[in-house]
XYZ file of N, CA and C in Angstrom:
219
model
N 0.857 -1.175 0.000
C 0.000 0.000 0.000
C 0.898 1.232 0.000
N 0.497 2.429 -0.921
C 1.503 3.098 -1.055
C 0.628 4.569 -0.494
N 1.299 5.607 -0.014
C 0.681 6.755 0.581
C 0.961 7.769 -0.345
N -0.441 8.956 -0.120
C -0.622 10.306 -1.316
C -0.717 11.105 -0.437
N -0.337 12.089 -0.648
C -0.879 13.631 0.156
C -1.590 14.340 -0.827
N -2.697 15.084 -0.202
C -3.695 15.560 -0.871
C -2.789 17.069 -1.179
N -3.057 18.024 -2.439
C -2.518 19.293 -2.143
C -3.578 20.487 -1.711
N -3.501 21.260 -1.303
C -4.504 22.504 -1.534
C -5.608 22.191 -2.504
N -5.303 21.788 -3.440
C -6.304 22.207 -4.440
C -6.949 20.589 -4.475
N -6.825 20.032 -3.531
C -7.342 18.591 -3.180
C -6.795 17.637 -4.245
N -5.700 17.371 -4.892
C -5.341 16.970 -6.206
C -4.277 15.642 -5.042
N -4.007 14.721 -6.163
C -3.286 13.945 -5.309
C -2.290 13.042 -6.581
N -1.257 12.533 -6.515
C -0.832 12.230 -7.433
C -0.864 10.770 -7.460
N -1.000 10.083 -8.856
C -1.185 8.703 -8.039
C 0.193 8.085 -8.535
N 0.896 7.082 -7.463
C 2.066 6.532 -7.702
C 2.764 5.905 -8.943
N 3.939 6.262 -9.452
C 4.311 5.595 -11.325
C 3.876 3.756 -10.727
N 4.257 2.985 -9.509
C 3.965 1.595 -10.105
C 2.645 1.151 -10.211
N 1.822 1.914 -9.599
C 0.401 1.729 -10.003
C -0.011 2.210 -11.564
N 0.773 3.293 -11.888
C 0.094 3.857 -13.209
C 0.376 3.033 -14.209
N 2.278 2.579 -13.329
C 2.692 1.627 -14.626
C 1.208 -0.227 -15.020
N 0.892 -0.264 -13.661
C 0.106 -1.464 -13.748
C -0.441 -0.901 -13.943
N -1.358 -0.163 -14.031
C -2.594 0.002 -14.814
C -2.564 0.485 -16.344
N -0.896 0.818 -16.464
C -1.447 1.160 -17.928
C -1.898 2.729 -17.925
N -1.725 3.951 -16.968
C -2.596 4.760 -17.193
C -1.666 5.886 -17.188
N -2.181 6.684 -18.585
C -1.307 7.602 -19.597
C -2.094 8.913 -18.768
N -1.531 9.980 -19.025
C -1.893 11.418 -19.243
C -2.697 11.729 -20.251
N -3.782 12.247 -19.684
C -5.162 12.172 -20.415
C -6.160 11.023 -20.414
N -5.918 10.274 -19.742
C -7.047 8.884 -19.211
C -7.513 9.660 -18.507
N -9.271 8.782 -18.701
C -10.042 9.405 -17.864
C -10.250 8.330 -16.837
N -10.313 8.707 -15.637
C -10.899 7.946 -14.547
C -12.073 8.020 -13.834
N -12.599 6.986 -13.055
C -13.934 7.065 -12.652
C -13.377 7.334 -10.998
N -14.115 7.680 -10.349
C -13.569 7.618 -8.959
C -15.387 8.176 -7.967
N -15.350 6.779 -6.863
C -16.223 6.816 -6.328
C -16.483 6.038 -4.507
N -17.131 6.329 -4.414
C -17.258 5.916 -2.620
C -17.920 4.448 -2.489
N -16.846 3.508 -2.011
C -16.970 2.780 -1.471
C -16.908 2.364 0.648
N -18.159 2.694 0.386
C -18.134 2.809 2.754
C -17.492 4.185 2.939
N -16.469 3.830 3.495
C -14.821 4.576 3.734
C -14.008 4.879 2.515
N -14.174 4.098 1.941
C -13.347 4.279 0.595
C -13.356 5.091 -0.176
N -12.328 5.894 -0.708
C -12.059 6.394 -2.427
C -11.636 5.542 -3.269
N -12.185 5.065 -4.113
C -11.898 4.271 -5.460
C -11.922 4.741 -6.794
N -10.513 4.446 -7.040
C -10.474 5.270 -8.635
C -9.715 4.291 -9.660
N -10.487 4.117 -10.621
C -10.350 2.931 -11.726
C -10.274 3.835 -13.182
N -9.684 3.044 -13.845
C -9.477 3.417 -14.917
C -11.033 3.266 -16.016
N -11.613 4.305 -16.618
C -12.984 4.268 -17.233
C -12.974 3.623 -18.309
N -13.881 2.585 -18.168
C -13.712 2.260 -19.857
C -14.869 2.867 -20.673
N -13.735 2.974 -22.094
C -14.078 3.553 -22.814
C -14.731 2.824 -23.976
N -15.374 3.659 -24.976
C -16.191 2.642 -25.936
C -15.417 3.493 -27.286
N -15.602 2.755 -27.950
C -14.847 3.304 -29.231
C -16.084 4.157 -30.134
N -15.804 5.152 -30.777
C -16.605 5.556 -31.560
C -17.336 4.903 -32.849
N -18.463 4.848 -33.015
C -19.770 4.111 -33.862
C -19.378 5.059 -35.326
N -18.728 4.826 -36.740
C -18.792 5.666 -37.615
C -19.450 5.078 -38.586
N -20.265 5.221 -39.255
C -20.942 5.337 -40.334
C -21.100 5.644 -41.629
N -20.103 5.241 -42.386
C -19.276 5.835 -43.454
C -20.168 5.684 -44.923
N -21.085 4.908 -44.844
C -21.820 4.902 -46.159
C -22.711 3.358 -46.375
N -23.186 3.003 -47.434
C -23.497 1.687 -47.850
C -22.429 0.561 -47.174
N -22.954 -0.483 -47.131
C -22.261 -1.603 -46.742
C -21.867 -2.437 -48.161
N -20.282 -2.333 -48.237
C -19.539 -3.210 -49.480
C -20.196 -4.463 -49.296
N -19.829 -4.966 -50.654
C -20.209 -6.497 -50.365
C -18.618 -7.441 -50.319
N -18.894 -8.652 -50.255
C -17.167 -9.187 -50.452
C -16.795 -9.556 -51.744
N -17.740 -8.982 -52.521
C -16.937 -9.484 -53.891
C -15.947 -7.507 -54.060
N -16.669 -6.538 -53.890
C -16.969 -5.402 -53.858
C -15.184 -5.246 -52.929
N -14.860 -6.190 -51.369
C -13.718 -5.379 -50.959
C -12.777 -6.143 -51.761
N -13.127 -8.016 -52.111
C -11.957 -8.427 -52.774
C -11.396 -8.016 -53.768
N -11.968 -6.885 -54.894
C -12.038 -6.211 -55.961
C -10.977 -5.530 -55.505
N -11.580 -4.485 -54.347
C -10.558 -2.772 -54.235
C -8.949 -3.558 -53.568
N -9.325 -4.955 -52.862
C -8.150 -5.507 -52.534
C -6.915 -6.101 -53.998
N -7.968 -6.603 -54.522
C -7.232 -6.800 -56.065
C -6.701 -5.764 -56.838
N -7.081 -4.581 -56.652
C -6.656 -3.124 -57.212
C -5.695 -2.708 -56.458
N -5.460 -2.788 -55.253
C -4.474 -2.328 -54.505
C -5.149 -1.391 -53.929
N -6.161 -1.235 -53.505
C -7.029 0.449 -53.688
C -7.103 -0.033 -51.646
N -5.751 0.053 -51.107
C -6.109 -0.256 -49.726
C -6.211 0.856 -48.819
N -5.859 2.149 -49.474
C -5.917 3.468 -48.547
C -4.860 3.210 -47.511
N -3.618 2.432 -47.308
C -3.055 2.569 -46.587
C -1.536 2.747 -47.064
């Protein structure tokens, strides 16, 4: 168990081997909530964005643009 001090502005930093286990970058968002006594703060998951780009190809339609080279990448 590792210890934080709160600052003035109630901010607290959370420790690199936790961030390193969790994986959690600058600019993650976190959830943080009351358990009893507890502060609990988890990493939020996120959902990926829904895009909608047009008609649905068919597979003769991508094996084609794949046969063209037409891969946009």
């Amino acid at each position: 168990m590792e210890k934080v001090k709160v600052t003035r502005n109630y901010q607290i930093t959370i420790p690199a081997t936790i961030r390193g286990a969790l994986g959690i970058k600058e600019g993650d968002v976190l959830e943080v909530y009351l358990r009893g006594e507890e502060i609990v703060l988890r990493k939020a998951k996120t959902s990926r964005p829904r895009i909608r780009l047009g008609r649905r190809l068919t597979l003769e339609e991508i094996e084609g643009a794949i046969d063209r080279g037409e891969g946009g990448c």
